[in-house]
Amino acid sequence: MKTFVTAFLALLTLTTFAQSEQTLLTAATRYETALNEDAAYETYRQVLKVNPNHYYALWKASELCSRVGNRQPTKEKKQEFFETGKRYAEKAIKVNPNGADGYFALSVAMGRLALTNSGSDKIKAVKEIKLNAEKAIKLNPNHGYAWHVLGKWYFEVSQLNYLEKTAVRVFFGALPPATLADAIRAYERSRQLVPDLTLNYYELAKAYKEAGQKAKAIEYLKKLPSLPNKTQDDPKVKAKGAQLLKELTS
């Protein structure tokens, strides 16, 4: 009888944890849909207190760390969030090394860190962005968000001037080649896979502008207002797109 009671209590505890975990996941999704990313992030952290190895909660917490962190008021606070996002993504990869989303989240976190770091740390982050985005795509060729990150990498590296490229090569080793055409191809692949990704439309328009394809840039900028707001940053992205469209058509 005692053994039965112990087993029953253990089962009840596991059931309670499972229900709590699912309730929190549902709440986190609801917060994201409502564009309350701070609340969504905190809720995923609660999931991880219940189940520290929950893969989905780990990579989602990492992704939100990168977005919430980017809105922080100081460089130090931003870096704190980005480092936390990096750790969440790294743990997600340990939990599920064959999951594309963990590598995607890590590429985003490294991208944010590259913008706040300097020197060798920045170059290391830049190299790891491409490496992890490509790992995500290798595991899931239809990962539209990873394609966007890869497009962003190609765009930013292609825009380095001669002196910047020389400094990178002399002090930190050469970066892989990158062109605007590479960026556009990756962005276009992302657009095909995630046709309502606001940031991708804006970045794609910028790439076309730099490539001298003004009409194409205008075409994509005009589509921005009709896209749904899926992240807290989307309204700001649309405002930047409207400003760029005004510059190109004035």
PDB file of C-alpha atoms in Angstrom:
ATOM      1  CA  MET A   1       0.000   0.000   0.000  1.00  0.00           C
ATOM      2  CA  LYS A   2       2.828   2.384   0.895  1.00  0.00           C
ATOM      3  CA  THR A   3       4.523   1.730  -2.463  1.00  0.00           C
ATOM      4  CA  PHE A   4       1.265   2.441  -4.295  1.00  0.00           C
ATOM      5  CA  VAL A   5       0.792   5.743  -2.445  1.00  0.00           C
ATOM      6  CA  THR A   6       4.383   6.803  -3.189  1.00  0.00           C
ATOM      7  CA  ALA A   7       3.974   5.998  -6.874  1.00  0.00           C
ATOM      8  CA  PHE A   8       0.629   7.799  -6.987  1.00  0.00           C
ATOM      9  CA  LEU A   9       2.090  10.932  -5.396  1.00  0.00           C
ATOM     10  CA  ALA A  10       5.026  10.879  -7.811  1.00  0.00           C
ATOM     11  CA  LEU A  11       2.645  10.587 -10.764  1.00  0.00           C
ATOM     12  CA  LEU A  12       0.516  13.415  -9.384  1.00  0.00           C
ATOM     13  CA  THR A  13       3.597  15.621  -9.016  1.00  0.00           C
ATOM     14  CA  LEU A  14       4.688  14.930 -12.601  1.00  0.00           C
ATOM     15  CA  THR A  15       1.184  15.652 -13.864  1.00  0.00           C
ATOM     16  CA  THR A  16       1.090  18.933 -11.950  1.00  0.00           C
ATOM     17  CA  PHE A  17       4.468  19.956 -13.386  1.00  0.00           C
ATOM     18  CA  ALA A  18       3.299  19.073 -16.912  1.00  0.00           C
ATOM     19  CA  GLN A  19       0.112  21.086 -16.493  1.00  0.00           C
ATOM     20  CA  SER A  20       2.061  24.042 -15.069  1.00  0.00           C
ATOM     21  CA  GLU A  21       4.547  23.839 -17.939  1.00  0.00           C
ATOM     22  CA  GLN A  22       1.818  23.773 -20.578  1.00  0.00           C
ATOM     23  CA  THR A  23      -0.080  26.616 -18.905  1.00  0.00           C
ATOM     24  CA  LEU A  24       3.074  28.750 -18.938  1.00  0.00           C
ATOM     25  CA  LEU A  25       3.820  27.912 -22.579  1.00  0.00           C
ATOM     26  CA  THR A  26       0.299  28.886 -23.560  1.00  0.00           C
ATOM     27  CA  ALA A  27       0.654  32.165 -21.664  1.00  0.00           C
ATOM     28  CA  ALA A  28       4.020  32.902 -23.301  1.00  0.00           C
ATOM     29  CA  THR A  29       2.545  32.387 -26.760  1.00  0.00           C
ATOM     30  CA  ARG A  30      -0.363  34.648 -25.886  1.00  0.00           C
ATOM     31  CA  TYR A  31       2.018  37.387 -24.724  1.00  0.00           C
ATOM     32  CA  GLU A  32       4.028  37.125 -27.943  1.00  0.00           C
ATOM     33  CA  THR A  33       0.880  37.394 -30.038  1.00  0.00           C
ATOM     34  CA  ALA A  34      -0.050  40.510 -28.071  1.00  0.00           C
ATOM     35  CA  LEU A  35       3.439  41.930 -28.813  1.00  0.00           C
ATOM     36  CA  ASN A  36       4.330  41.956 -25.112  1.00  0.00           C
ATOM     37  CA  GLU A  37       7.779  40.456 -25.495  1.00  0.00           C
ATOM     38  CA  ASP A  38       8.996  41.368 -22.008  1.00  0.00           C
ATOM     39  CA  ALA A  39       6.179  39.338 -20.468  1.00  0.00           C
ATOM     40  CA  ALA A  40       6.718  36.501 -22.949  1.00  0.00           C
ATOM     41  CA  TYR A  41      10.408  36.365 -22.074  1.00  0.00           C
ATOM     42  CA  GLU A  42       9.731  36.253 -18.341  1.00  0.00           C
ATOM     43  CA  THR A  43       7.148  33.509 -18.872  1.00  0.00           C
ATOM     44  CA  TYR A  44       9.582  31.332 -20.847  1.00  0.00           C
ATOM     45  CA  ARG A  45      12.011  31.799 -17.964  1.00  0.00           C
ATOM     46  CA  GLN A  46       9.319  30.434 -15.652  1.00  0.00           C
ATOM     47  CA  VAL A  47       8.957  27.403 -17.933  1.00  0.00           C
ATOM     48  CA  LEU A  48      12.687  26.804 -17.562  1.00  0.00           C
ATOM     49  CA  LYS A  49      12.364  26.851 -13.781  1.00  0.00           C
ATOM     50  CA  VAL A  50       9.875  23.998 -14.096  1.00  0.00           C
ATOM     51  CA  ASN A  51      11.884  22.215 -16.809  1.00  0.00           C
ATOM     52  CA  PRO A  52      15.444  23.552 -17.296  1.00  0.00           C
ATOM     53  CA  ASN A  53      15.933  21.383 -20.398  1.00  0.00           C
ATOM     54  CA  HIS A  54      12.833  22.443 -22.309  1.00  0.00           C
ATOM     55  CA  TYR A  55      14.241  22.936 -25.815  1.00  0.00           C
ATOM     56  CA  TYR A  56      11.510  25.182 -27.174  1.00  0.00           C
ATOM     57  CA  ALA A  57      11.566  27.447 -24.102  1.00  0.00           C
ATOM     58  CA  LEU A  58      15.366  27.657 -24.265  1.00  0.00           C
ATOM     59  CA  TRP A  59      15.615  28.853 -27.843  1.00  0.00           C
ATOM     60  CA  LYS A  60      12.578  31.122 -27.514  1.00  0.00           C
ATOM     61  CA  ALA A  61      14.054  32.704 -24.361  1.00  0.00           C
ATOM     62  CA  SER A  62      17.274  33.255 -26.322  1.00  0.00           C
ATOM     63  CA  GLU A  63      15.446  34.812 -29.281  1.00  0.00           C
ATOM     64  CA  LEU A  64      13.516  37.160 -27.002  1.00  0.00           C
ATOM     65  CA  CYS A  65      16.682  38.049 -25.074  1.00  0.00           C
ATOM     66  CA  SER A  66      18.090  39.392 -28.322  1.00  0.00           C
ATOM     67  CA  ARG A  67      14.989  41.464 -29.068  1.00  0.00           C
ATOM     68  CA  VAL A  68      14.248  42.701 -25.559  1.00  0.00           C
ATOM     69  CA  GLY A  69      17.936  43.348 -24.967  1.00  0.00           C
ATOM     70  CA  ASN A  70      18.201  45.493 -28.059  1.00  0.00           C
ATOM     71  CA  ARG A  71      15.667  47.893 -26.539  1.00  0.00           C
ATOM     72  CA  GLN A  72      17.633  48.387 -23.310  1.00  0.00           C
ATOM     73  CA  PRO A  73      18.840  51.937 -22.538  1.00  0.00           C
ATOM     74  CA  THR A  74      22.568  51.245 -22.038  1.00  0.00           C
ATOM     75  CA  LYS A  75      25.279  49.276 -23.801  1.00  0.00           C
ATOM     76  CA  GLU A  76      26.018  47.376 -20.593  1.00  0.00           C
ATOM     77  CA  LYS A  77      22.398  46.315 -20.175  1.00  0.00           C
ATOM     78  CA  LYS A  78      22.191  45.286 -23.823  1.00  0.00           C
ATOM     79  CA  GLN A  79      25.294  43.121 -23.496  1.00  0.00           C
ATOM     80  CA  GLU A  80      23.909  41.515 -20.366  1.00  0.00           C
ATOM     81  CA  PHE A  81      20.801  40.410 -22.254  1.00  0.00           C
ATOM     82  CA  PHE A  82      22.763  39.284 -25.310  1.00  0.00           C
ATOM     83  CA  GLU A  83      25.152  37.188 -23.208  1.00  0.00           C
ATOM     84  CA  THR A  84      22.166  35.602 -21.480  1.00  0.00           C
ATOM     85  CA  GLY A  85      20.596  34.914 -24.863  1.00  0.00           C
ATOM     86  CA  LYS A  86      23.840  33.299 -25.994  1.00  0.00           C
ATOM     87  CA  ARG A  87      23.824  30.998 -22.959  1.00  0.00           C
ATOM     88  CA  TYR A  88      20.204  29.983 -23.510  1.00  0.00           C
ATOM     89  CA  ALA A  89      20.928  29.156 -27.154  1.00  0.00           C
ATOM     90  CA  GLU A  90      24.052  27.182 -26.282  1.00  0.00           C
ATOM     91  CA  LYS A  91      22.093  25.131 -23.779  1.00  0.00           C
ATOM     92  CA  ALA A  92      19.320  24.571 -26.336  1.00  0.00           C
ATOM     93  CA  ILE A  93      21.946  23.160 -28.704  1.00  0.00           C
ATOM     94  CA  LYS A  94      23.244  20.845 -25.973  1.00  0.00           C
ATOM     95  CA  VAL A  95      19.712  19.642 -25.275  1.00  0.00           C
ATOM     96  CA  ASN A  96      18.967  19.104 -28.969  1.00  0.00           C
ATOM     97  CA  PRO A  97      22.077  19.278 -31.192  1.00  0.00           C
ATOM     98  CA  ASN A  98      20.005  18.318 -34.232  1.00  0.00           C
ATOM     99  CA  GLY A  99      17.500  21.160 -33.834  1.00  0.00           C
ATOM    100  CA  ALA A 100      17.842  24.090 -36.237  1.00  0.00           C
ATOM    101  CA  ASP A 101      16.197  26.645 -33.945  1.00  0.00           C
ATOM    102  CA  GLY A 102      18.967  26.540 -31.336  1.00  0.00           C
ATOM    103  CA  TYR A 103      21.595  27.435 -33.928  1.00  0.00           C
ATOM    104  CA  PHE A 104      19.327  30.139 -35.343  1.00  0.00           C
ATOM    105  CA  ALA A 105      18.890  31.680 -31.890  1.00  0.00           C
ATOM    106  CA  LEU A 106      22.639  31.544 -31.298  1.00  0.00           C
ATOM    107  CA  SER A 107      23.320  33.291 -34.619  1.00  0.00           C
ATOM    108  CA  VAL A 108      20.966  36.110 -33.591  1.00  0.00           C
ATOM    109  CA  ALA A 109      22.562  36.478 -30.152  1.00  0.00           C
ATOM    110  CA  MET A 110      26.032  36.550 -31.714  1.00  0.00           C
ATOM    111  CA  GLY A 111      24.818  39.160 -34.182  1.00  0.00           C
ATOM    112  CA  ARG A 112      23.674  41.401 -31.362  1.00  0.00           C
ATOM    113  CA  LEU A 113      26.958  40.896 -29.527  1.00  0.00           C
ATOM    114  CA  ALA A 114      28.910  41.793 -32.670  1.00  0.00           C
ATOM    115  CA  LEU A 115      27.238  45.201 -32.650  1.00  0.00           C
ATOM    116  CA  THR A 116      28.207  45.915 -29.034  1.00  0.00           C
ATOM    117  CA  ASN A 117      31.662  44.307 -28.847  1.00  0.00           C
ATOM    118  CA  SER A 118      34.923  45.509 -30.352  1.00  0.00           C
ATOM    119  CA  GLY A 119      38.241  44.065 -31.417  1.00  0.00           C
ATOM    120  CA  SER A 120      38.767  40.300 -31.470  1.00  0.00           C
ATOM    121  CA  ASP A 121      35.488  39.645 -29.648  1.00  0.00           C
ATOM    122  CA  LYS A 122      33.583  41.384 -32.424  1.00  0.00           C
ATOM    123  CA  ILE A 123      35.355  39.475 -35.197  1.00  0.00           C
ATOM    124  CA  LYS A 124      34.786  36.183 -33.378  1.00  0.00           C
ATOM    125  CA  ALA A 125      31.095  37.008 -33.089  1.00  0.00           C
ATOM    126  CA  VAL A 126      30.907  37.955 -36.782  1.00  0.00           C
ATOM    127  CA  LYS A 127      32.423  34.631 -37.816  1.00  0.00           C
ATOM    128  CA  GLU A 128      30.109  32.651 -35.542  1.00  0.00           C
ATOM    129  CA  ILE A 129      26.979  34.369 -36.908  1.00  0.00           C
ATOM    130  CA  LYS A 130      27.523  32.856 -40.351  1.00  0.00           C
ATOM    131  CA  LEU A 131      28.639  29.504 -38.952  1.00  0.00           C
ATOM    132  CA  ASN A 132      25.518  29.062 -36.823  1.00  0.00           C
ATOM    133  CA  ALA A 133      23.072  30.404 -39.416  1.00  0.00           C
ATOM    134  CA  GLU A 134      24.492  27.900 -41.910  1.00  0.00           C
ATOM    135  CA  LYS A 135      24.198  25.081 -39.352  1.00  0.00           C
ATOM    136  CA  ALA A 136      20.522  25.960 -38.877  1.00  0.00           C
ATOM    137  CA  ILE A 137      19.963  25.934 -42.641  1.00  0.00           C
ATOM    138  CA  LYS A 138      21.801  22.645 -43.042  1.00  0.00           C
ATOM    139  CA  LEU A 139      19.495  21.052 -40.455  1.00  0.00           C
ATOM    140  CA  ASN A 140      16.420  22.766 -41.891  1.00  0.00           C
ATOM    141  CA  PRO A 141      16.852  24.187 -45.419  1.00  0.00           C
ATOM    142  CA  ASN A 142      13.424  25.837 -45.074  1.00  0.00           C
ATOM    143  CA  HIS A 143      14.314  27.860 -41.968  1.00  0.00           C
ATOM    144  CA  GLY A 144      13.339  31.273 -43.308  1.00  0.00           C
ATOM    145  CA  TYR A 145      14.571  33.154 -40.242  1.00  0.00           C
ATOM    146  CA  ALA A 146      18.048  31.631 -40.510  1.00  0.00           C
ATOM    147  CA  TRP A 147      18.122  32.622 -44.189  1.00  0.00           C
ATOM    148  CA  HIS A 148      17.358  36.186 -43.089  1.00  0.00           C
ATOM    149  CA  VAL A 149      20.276  36.154 -40.633  1.00  0.00           C
ATOM    150  CA  LEU A 150      22.564  34.852 -43.372  1.00  0.00           C
ATOM    151  CA  GLY A 151      21.357  37.619 -45.687  1.00  0.00           C
ATOM    152  CA  LYS A 152      22.094  40.210 -43.020  1.00  0.00           C
ATOM    153  CA  TRP A 153      25.582  38.765 -42.571  1.00  0.00           C
ATOM    154  CA  TYR A 154      26.328  38.960 -46.289  1.00  0.00           C
ATOM    155  CA  PHE A 155      24.991  42.507 -46.462  1.00  0.00           C
ATOM    156  CA  GLU A 156      26.978  43.860 -43.516  1.00  0.00           C
ATOM    157  CA  VAL A 157      30.258  42.199 -44.547  1.00  0.00           C
ATOM    158  CA  SER A 158      29.821  43.341 -48.160  1.00  0.00           C
ATOM    159  CA  GLN A 159      29.546  46.934 -46.916  1.00  0.00           C
ATOM    160  CA  LEU A 160      32.915  46.939 -45.131  1.00  0.00           C
ATOM    161  CA  ASN A 161      35.284  49.389 -46.801  1.00  0.00           C
ATOM    162  CA  TYR A 162      38.806  48.543 -47.958  1.00  0.00           C
ATOM    163  CA  LEU A 163      40.476  49.756 -44.758  1.00  0.00           C
ATOM    164  CA  GLU A 164      38.054  47.799 -42.567  1.00  0.00           C
ATOM    165  CA  LYS A 165      38.580  44.622 -44.587  1.00  0.00           C
ATOM    166  CA  THR A 166      42.346  45.099 -44.463  1.00  0.00           C
ATOM    167  CA  ALA A 167      42.280  45.567 -40.692  1.00  0.00           C
ATOM    168  CA  VAL A 168      40.207  42.427 -40.286  1.00  0.00           C
ATOM    169  CA  ARG A 169      42.538  40.428 -42.501  1.00  0.00           C
ATOM    170  CA  VAL A 170      45.747  41.677 -40.826  1.00  0.00           C
ATOM    171  CA  PHE A 171      44.702  41.329 -37.217  1.00  0.00           C
ATOM    172  CA  PHE A 172      42.037  38.641 -37.139  1.00  0.00           C
ATOM    173  CA  GLY A 173      42.232  36.629 -40.357  1.00  0.00           C
ATOM    174  CA  ALA A 174      40.158  36.958 -43.505  1.00  0.00           C
ATOM    175  CA  LEU A 175      36.389  36.705 -43.430  1.00  0.00           C
ATOM    176  CA  PRO A 176      34.592  34.553 -46.008  1.00  0.00           C
ATOM    177  CA  PRO A 177      33.676  36.457 -49.193  1.00  0.00           C
ATOM    178  CA  ALA A 178      30.359  38.298 -49.249  1.00  0.00           C
ATOM    179  CA  THR A 179      28.564  40.307 -51.936  1.00  0.00           C
ATOM    180  CA  LEU A 180      25.309  42.198 -52.260  1.00  0.00           C
ATOM    181  CA  ALA A 181      24.157  39.476 -54.649  1.00  0.00           C
ATOM    182  CA  ASP A 182      24.728  36.902 -51.880  1.00  0.00           C
ATOM    183  CA  ALA A 183      22.695  39.042 -49.472  1.00  0.00           C
ATOM    184  CA  ILE A 184      19.827  39.478 -51.919  1.00  0.00           C
ATOM    185  CA  ARG A 185      19.680  35.754 -52.683  1.00  0.00           C
ATOM    186  CA  ALA A 186      19.500  34.882 -48.968  1.00  0.00           C
ATOM    187  CA  TYR A 187      16.923  37.592 -48.236  1.00  0.00           C
ATOM    188  CA  GLU A 188      14.797  36.463 -51.179  1.00  0.00           C
ATOM    189  CA  ARG A 189      14.921  32.881 -49.940  1.00  0.00           C
ATOM    190  CA  SER A 190      13.770  34.101 -46.534  1.00  0.00           C
ATOM    191  CA  ARG A 191      10.930  36.039 -48.164  1.00  0.00           C
ATOM    192  CA  GLN A 192       9.750  32.917 -49.980  1.00  0.00           C
ATOM    193  CA  LEU A 193       9.741  30.901 -46.751  1.00  0.00           C
ATOM    194  CA  VAL A 194       8.407  33.598 -44.386  1.00  0.00           C
ATOM    195  CA  PRO A 195       6.405  35.968 -46.621  1.00  0.00           C
ATOM    196  CA  ASP A 196       5.274  38.195 -43.735  1.00  0.00           C
ATOM    197  CA  LEU A 197       8.635  38.840 -42.061  1.00  0.00           C
ATOM    198  CA  THR A 198       8.636  42.637 -41.850  1.00  0.00           C
ATOM    199  CA  LEU A 199      12.319  43.062 -41.059  1.00  0.00           C
ATOM    200  CA  ASN A 200      13.304  40.945 -44.055  1.00  0.00           C
ATOM    201  CA  TYR A 201      11.341  43.183 -46.447  1.00  0.00           C
ATOM    202  CA  TYR A 202      13.061  46.264 -45.046  1.00  0.00           C
ATOM    203  CA  GLU A 203      16.546  44.754 -45.174  1.00  0.00           C
ATOM    204  CA  LEU A 204      15.901  43.384 -48.673  1.00  0.00           C
ATOM    205  CA  ALA A 205      14.881  46.856 -49.845  1.00  0.00           C
ATOM    206  CA  LYS A 206      18.112  48.273 -48.404  1.00  0.00           C
ATOM    207  CA  ALA A 207      20.128  45.632 -50.259  1.00  0.00           C
ATOM    208  CA  TYR A 208      18.375  46.399 -53.550  1.00  0.00           C
ATOM    209  CA  LYS A 209      18.979  50.114 -52.986  1.00  0.00           C
ATOM    210  CA  GLU A 210      22.696  49.522 -52.468  1.00  0.00           C
ATOM    211  CA  ALA A 211      22.757  47.304 -55.566  1.00  0.00           C
ATOM    212  CA  GLY A 212      21.339  50.150 -57.641  1.00  0.00           C
ATOM    213  CA  GLN A 213      17.944  48.484 -58.132  1.00  0.00           C
ATOM    214  CA  LYS A 214      15.840  51.405 -56.913  1.00  0.00           C
ATOM    215  CA  ALA A 215      12.555  50.171 -58.417  1.00  0.00           C
ATOM    216  CA  LYS A 216      12.844  46.846 -56.643  1.00  0.00           C
ATOM    217  CA  ALA A 217      13.623  48.560 -53.342  1.00  0.00           C
ATOM    218  CA  ILE A 218      10.540  50.776 -53.728  1.00  0.00           C
ATOM    219  CA  GLU A 219       8.398  47.747 -54.576  1.00  0.00           C
ATOM    220  CA  TYR A 220       9.244  46.011 -51.293  1.00  0.00           C
ATOM    221  CA  LEU A 221       9.013  49.155 -49.178  1.00  0.00           C
ATOM    222  CA  LYS A 222       5.489  49.742 -50.470  1.00  0.00           C
ATOM    223  CA  LYS A 223       4.487  46.279 -49.225  1.00  0.00           C
ATOM    224  CA  LEU A 224       5.677  46.906 -45.674  1.00  0.00           C
ATOM    225  CA  PRO A 225       2.535  48.652 -44.317  1.00  0.00           C
ATOM    226  CA  SER A 226       0.303  45.710 -45.298  1.00  0.00           C
ATOM    227  CA  LEU A 227       2.329  43.146 -43.340  1.00  0.00           C
ATOM    228  CA  PRO A 228       1.041  42.061 -39.905  1.00  0.00           C
ATOM    229  CA  ASN A 229       2.911  43.169 -36.791  1.00  0.00           C
ATOM    230  CA  LYS A 230       4.366  39.931 -35.426  1.00  0.00           C
ATOM    231  CA  THR A 231       7.072  41.372 -33.159  1.00  0.00           C
ATOM    232  CA  GLN A 232       7.209  44.379 -30.881  1.00  0.00           C
ATOM    233  CA  ASP A 233       9.754  45.988 -33.204  1.00  0.00           C
ATOM    234  CA  ASP A 234       7.696  45.718 -36.391  1.00  0.00           C
ATOM    235  CA  PRO A 235       5.981  49.148 -36.093  1.00  0.00           C
ATOM    236  CA  LYS A 236       9.416  50.804 -35.816  1.00  0.00           C
ATOM    237  CA  VAL A 237      10.707  48.815 -38.779  1.00  0.00           C
ATOM    238  CA  LYS A 238       7.719  49.981 -40.826  1.00  0.00           C
ATOM    239  CA  ALA A 239       8.395  53.591 -39.808  1.00  0.00           C
ATOM    240  CA  LYS A 240      12.012  53.250 -40.967  1.00  0.00           C
ATOM    241  CA  GLY A 241      10.761  51.721 -44.197  1.00  0.00           C
ATOM    242  CA  ALA A 242       8.403  54.643 -44.748  1.00  0.00           C
ATOM    243  CA  GLN A 243      11.290  57.071 -44.267  1.00  0.00           C
ATOM    244  CA  LEU A 244      13.466  55.178 -46.734  1.00  0.00           C
ATOM    245  CA  LEU A 245      10.601  55.058 -49.242  1.00  0.00           C
ATOM    246  CA  LYS A 246      10.186  58.839 -48.918  1.00  0.00           C
ATOM    247  CA  GLU A 247      13.912  59.323 -49.600  1.00  0.00           C
ATOM    248  CA  LEU A 248      13.791  57.095 -52.683  1.00  0.00           C
ATOM    249  CA  THR A 249      10.679  58.683 -54.175  1.00  0.00           C
ATOM    250  CA  SER A 250      11.282  62.361 -53.372  1.00  0.00           C
TER     251      SER A 250
END
